[in-house]
Amino acid sequence: MLGCLSTTRSKPIHKLGIPAYDWPAAPFPNIKYPYGMYEKENREEEARCLDELEKIFKTNKTPIAGVIIEPILAEGGDQIASPDFYVQINQIAHDNGALFIVDEV
């Protein structure tokens, strides 16, 4: 249980008494809806987040073993990226020798 909770980016109240580490964090795309109406903007937003992930791999002082993502962020409103976004994260992780871990219940 501690291992799972230590990776959370949730509110501090949810982590009381649980060790939390200073893991690097890439942003999650802020998708606009309806998706089809904002397709260009959403692709650009996803590209921005993927670029940030690439930067983290290139600049982090210690090797990164894995990328953990929750594909549907539900805290504060549902946020979902395109299927291609997750495919690209998997590729970035693979290219950098890291695991791609999907955390969804």
PDB file of C-alpha atoms in Angstrom:
ATOM      1  CA  MET A   1       0.000   0.000   0.000  1.00  0.00           C
ATOM      2  CA  LEU A   2       2.766   2.468   0.808  1.00  0.00           C
ATOM      3  CA  GLY A   3       4.395   2.021  -2.591  1.00  0.00           C
ATOM      4  CA  CYS A   4       1.193   2.926  -4.396  1.00  0.00           C
ATOM      5  CA  LEU A   5       0.396   5.927  -2.271  1.00  0.00           C
ATOM      6  CA  SER A   6       3.914   7.320  -2.430  1.00  0.00           C
ATOM      7  CA  THR A   7       3.511   8.147  -6.123  1.00  0.00           C
ATOM      8  CA  THR A   8       0.319  10.147  -5.762  1.00  0.00           C
ATOM      9  CA  ARG A   9       0.089  13.786  -6.793  1.00  0.00           C
ATOM     10  CA  SER A  10      -3.124  14.135  -4.843  1.00  0.00           C
ATOM     11  CA  LYS A  11      -3.905  16.610  -2.096  1.00  0.00           C
ATOM     12  CA  PRO A  12      -1.504  16.621   0.894  1.00  0.00           C
ATOM     13  CA  ILE A  13      -4.334  15.535   3.224  1.00  0.00           C
ATOM     14  CA  HIS A  14      -4.459  12.215   1.370  1.00  0.00           C
ATOM     15  CA  LYS A  15      -0.777  11.562   2.112  1.00  0.00           C
ATOM     16  CA  LEU A  16      -0.587  12.177   5.863  1.00  0.00           C
ATOM     17  CA  GLY A  17       1.831   9.727   7.420  1.00  0.00           C
ATOM     18  CA  ILE A  18       2.765   8.252   4.036  1.00  0.00           C
ATOM     19  CA  PRO A  19       6.283   8.755   2.678  1.00  0.00           C
ATOM     20  CA  ALA A  20       6.155  10.939  -0.424  1.00  0.00           C
ATOM     21  CA  TYR A  21       9.068  11.322  -2.785  1.00  0.00           C
ATOM     22  CA  ASP A  22       9.997  14.175  -5.062  1.00  0.00           C
ATOM     23  CA  TRP A  23       9.358  12.282  -8.303  1.00  0.00           C
ATOM     24  CA  PRO A  24       9.584  14.247 -11.532  1.00  0.00           C
ATOM     25  CA  ALA A  25       6.137  14.991 -12.981  1.00  0.00           C
ATOM     26  CA  ALA A  26       5.144  15.798 -16.542  1.00  0.00           C
ATOM     27  CA  PRO A  27       1.946  17.770 -17.150  1.00  0.00           C
ATOM     28  CA  PHE A  28      -1.284  16.106 -18.245  1.00  0.00           C
ATOM     29  CA  PRO A  29      -2.976  17.677 -21.277  1.00  0.00           C
ATOM     30  CA  ASN A  30      -5.692  20.208 -20.606  1.00  0.00           C
ATOM     31  CA  ILE A  31      -8.103  18.949 -23.280  1.00  0.00           C
ATOM     32  CA  LYS A  32     -10.929  21.137 -24.562  1.00  0.00           C
ATOM     33  CA  TYR A  33     -14.360  19.731 -25.362  1.00  0.00           C
ATOM     34  CA  PRO A  34     -16.125  18.917 -27.547  1.00  0.00           C
ATOM     35  CA  TYR A  35     -12.960  17.173 -28.683  1.00  0.00           C
ATOM     36  CA  GLY A  36     -13.664  17.373 -32.414  1.00  0.00           C
ATOM     37  CA  MET A  37     -14.199  21.121 -32.284  1.00  0.00           C
ATOM     38  CA  TYR A  38     -10.776  21.675 -30.694  1.00  0.00           C
ATOM     39  CA  GLU A  39      -8.831  18.897 -32.421  1.00  0.00           C
ATOM     40  CA  LYS A  40      -5.899  21.101 -33.494  1.00  0.00           C
ATOM     41  CA  GLU A  41      -5.553  22.779 -30.087  1.00  0.00           C
ATOM     42  CA  ASN A  42      -5.820  19.436 -28.302  1.00  0.00           C
ATOM     43  CA  ARG A  43      -3.100  17.859 -30.479  1.00  0.00           C
ATOM     44  CA  GLU A  44      -0.839  20.842 -29.732  1.00  0.00           C
ATOM     45  CA  GLU A  45      -1.551  20.535 -26.003  1.00  0.00           C
ATOM     46  CA  GLU A  46      -0.743  16.820 -26.035  1.00  0.00           C
ATOM     47  CA  ALA A  47       2.467  17.523 -27.989  1.00  0.00           C
ATOM     48  CA  ARG A  48       3.467  20.113 -25.371  1.00  0.00           C
ATOM     49  CA  CYS A  49       3.038  17.545 -22.595  1.00  0.00           C
ATOM     50  CA  LEU A  50       4.958  14.883 -24.515  1.00  0.00           C
ATOM     51  CA  ASP A  51       7.798  17.360 -25.077  1.00  0.00           C
ATOM     52  CA  GLU A  52       7.910  17.979 -21.325  1.00  0.00           C
ATOM     53  CA  LEU A  53       8.146  14.229 -20.696  1.00  0.00           C
ATOM     54  CA  GLU A  54      11.055  14.000 -23.141  1.00  0.00           C
ATOM     55  CA  LYS A  55      12.789  16.890 -21.341  1.00  0.00           C
ATOM     56  CA  ILE A  56      12.412  15.128 -18.005  1.00  0.00           C
ATOM     57  CA  PHE A  57      14.100  12.012 -19.387  1.00  0.00           C
ATOM     58  CA  LYS A  58      16.949  14.114 -20.790  1.00  0.00           C
ATOM     59  CA  THR A  59      17.522  16.329 -17.748  1.00  0.00           C
ATOM     60  CA  ASN A  60      16.724  14.184 -14.694  1.00  0.00           C
ATOM     61  CA  LYS A  61      19.825  13.585 -12.585  1.00  0.00           C
ATOM     62  CA  THR A  62      19.007   9.933 -11.899  1.00  0.00           C
ATOM     63  CA  PRO A  63      17.756   7.277 -14.337  1.00  0.00           C
ATOM     64  CA  ILE A  64      13.984   6.974 -14.632  1.00  0.00           C
ATOM     65  CA  ALA A  65      12.718   3.411 -14.238  1.00  0.00           C
ATOM     66  CA  GLY A  66       9.125   3.964 -15.284  1.00  0.00           C
ATOM     67  CA  VAL A  67       6.355   6.299 -16.320  1.00  0.00           C
ATOM     68  CA  ILE A  68       3.199   5.929 -14.251  1.00  0.00           C
ATOM     69  CA  ILE A  69       0.029   7.461 -15.622  1.00  0.00           C
ATOM     70  CA  GLU A  70      -3.582   7.496 -14.598  1.00  0.00           C
ATOM     71  CA  PRO A  71      -5.336   7.704 -17.981  1.00  0.00           C
ATOM     72  CA  ILE A  72      -8.568   9.138 -16.609  1.00  0.00           C
ATOM     73  CA  LEU A  73      -8.016  11.890 -14.063  1.00  0.00           C
ATOM     74  CA  ALA A  74     -11.230  12.218 -12.103  1.00  0.00           C
ATOM     75  CA  GLU A  75     -10.258  14.450  -9.202  1.00  0.00           C
ATOM     76  CA  GLY A  76     -11.679  17.878  -9.976  1.00  0.00           C
ATOM     77  CA  GLY A  77     -13.496  16.766 -13.137  1.00  0.00           C
ATOM     78  CA  ASP A  78     -12.839  14.048 -15.689  1.00  0.00           C
ATOM     79  CA  GLN A  79      -9.795  14.627 -17.892  1.00  0.00           C
ATOM     80  CA  ILE A  80      -9.034  12.205 -20.712  1.00  0.00           C
ATOM     81  CA  ALA A  81      -6.385  12.454 -23.435  1.00  0.00           C
ATOM     82  CA  SER A  82      -6.496  10.845 -26.888  1.00  0.00           C
ATOM     83  CA  PRO A  83      -5.507   7.175 -27.340  1.00  0.00           C
ATOM     84  CA  ASP A  84      -2.523   8.330 -29.431  1.00  0.00           C
ATOM     85  CA  PHE A  85      -1.213  10.334 -26.453  1.00  0.00           C
ATOM     86  CA  TYR A  86      -0.821   7.113 -24.443  1.00  0.00           C
ATOM     87  CA  VAL A  87       0.777   5.302 -27.395  1.00  0.00           C
ATOM     88  CA  GLN A  88       3.350   8.091 -27.629  1.00  0.00           C
ATOM     89  CA  ILE A  89       4.057   7.985 -23.882  1.00  0.00           C
ATOM     90  CA  ASN A  90       4.652   4.244 -24.187  1.00  0.00           C
ATOM     91  CA  GLN A  91       7.086   4.866 -27.048  1.00  0.00           C
ATOM     92  CA  ILE A  92       8.966   7.579 -25.137  1.00  0.00           C
ATOM     93  CA  ALA A  93       9.265   5.287 -22.109  1.00  0.00           C
ATOM     94  CA  HIS A  94      10.452   2.386 -24.287  1.00  0.00           C
ATOM     95  CA  ASP A  95      12.989   4.580 -26.114  1.00  0.00           C
ATOM     96  CA  ASN A  96      14.426   5.604 -22.741  1.00  0.00           C
ATOM     97  CA  GLY A  97      14.548   2.110 -21.230  1.00  0.00           C
ATOM     98  CA  ALA A  98      11.673   2.759 -18.835  1.00  0.00           C
ATOM     99  CA  LEU A  99       8.482   0.872 -18.101  1.00  0.00           C
ATOM    100  CA  PHE A 100       5.075   2.310 -18.991  1.00  0.00           C
ATOM    101  CA  ILE A 101       2.704   1.689 -16.076  1.00  0.00           C
ATOM    102  CA  VAL A 102      -1.014   2.423 -16.386  1.00  0.00           C
ATOM    103  CA  ASP A 103      -2.749   3.027 -13.061  1.00  0.00           C
ATOM    104  CA  GLU A 104      -6.465   2.627 -13.559  1.00  0.00           C
ATOM    105  CA  VAL A 105      -8.950   0.860 -11.364  1.00  0.00           C
TER     106      VAL A 105
END
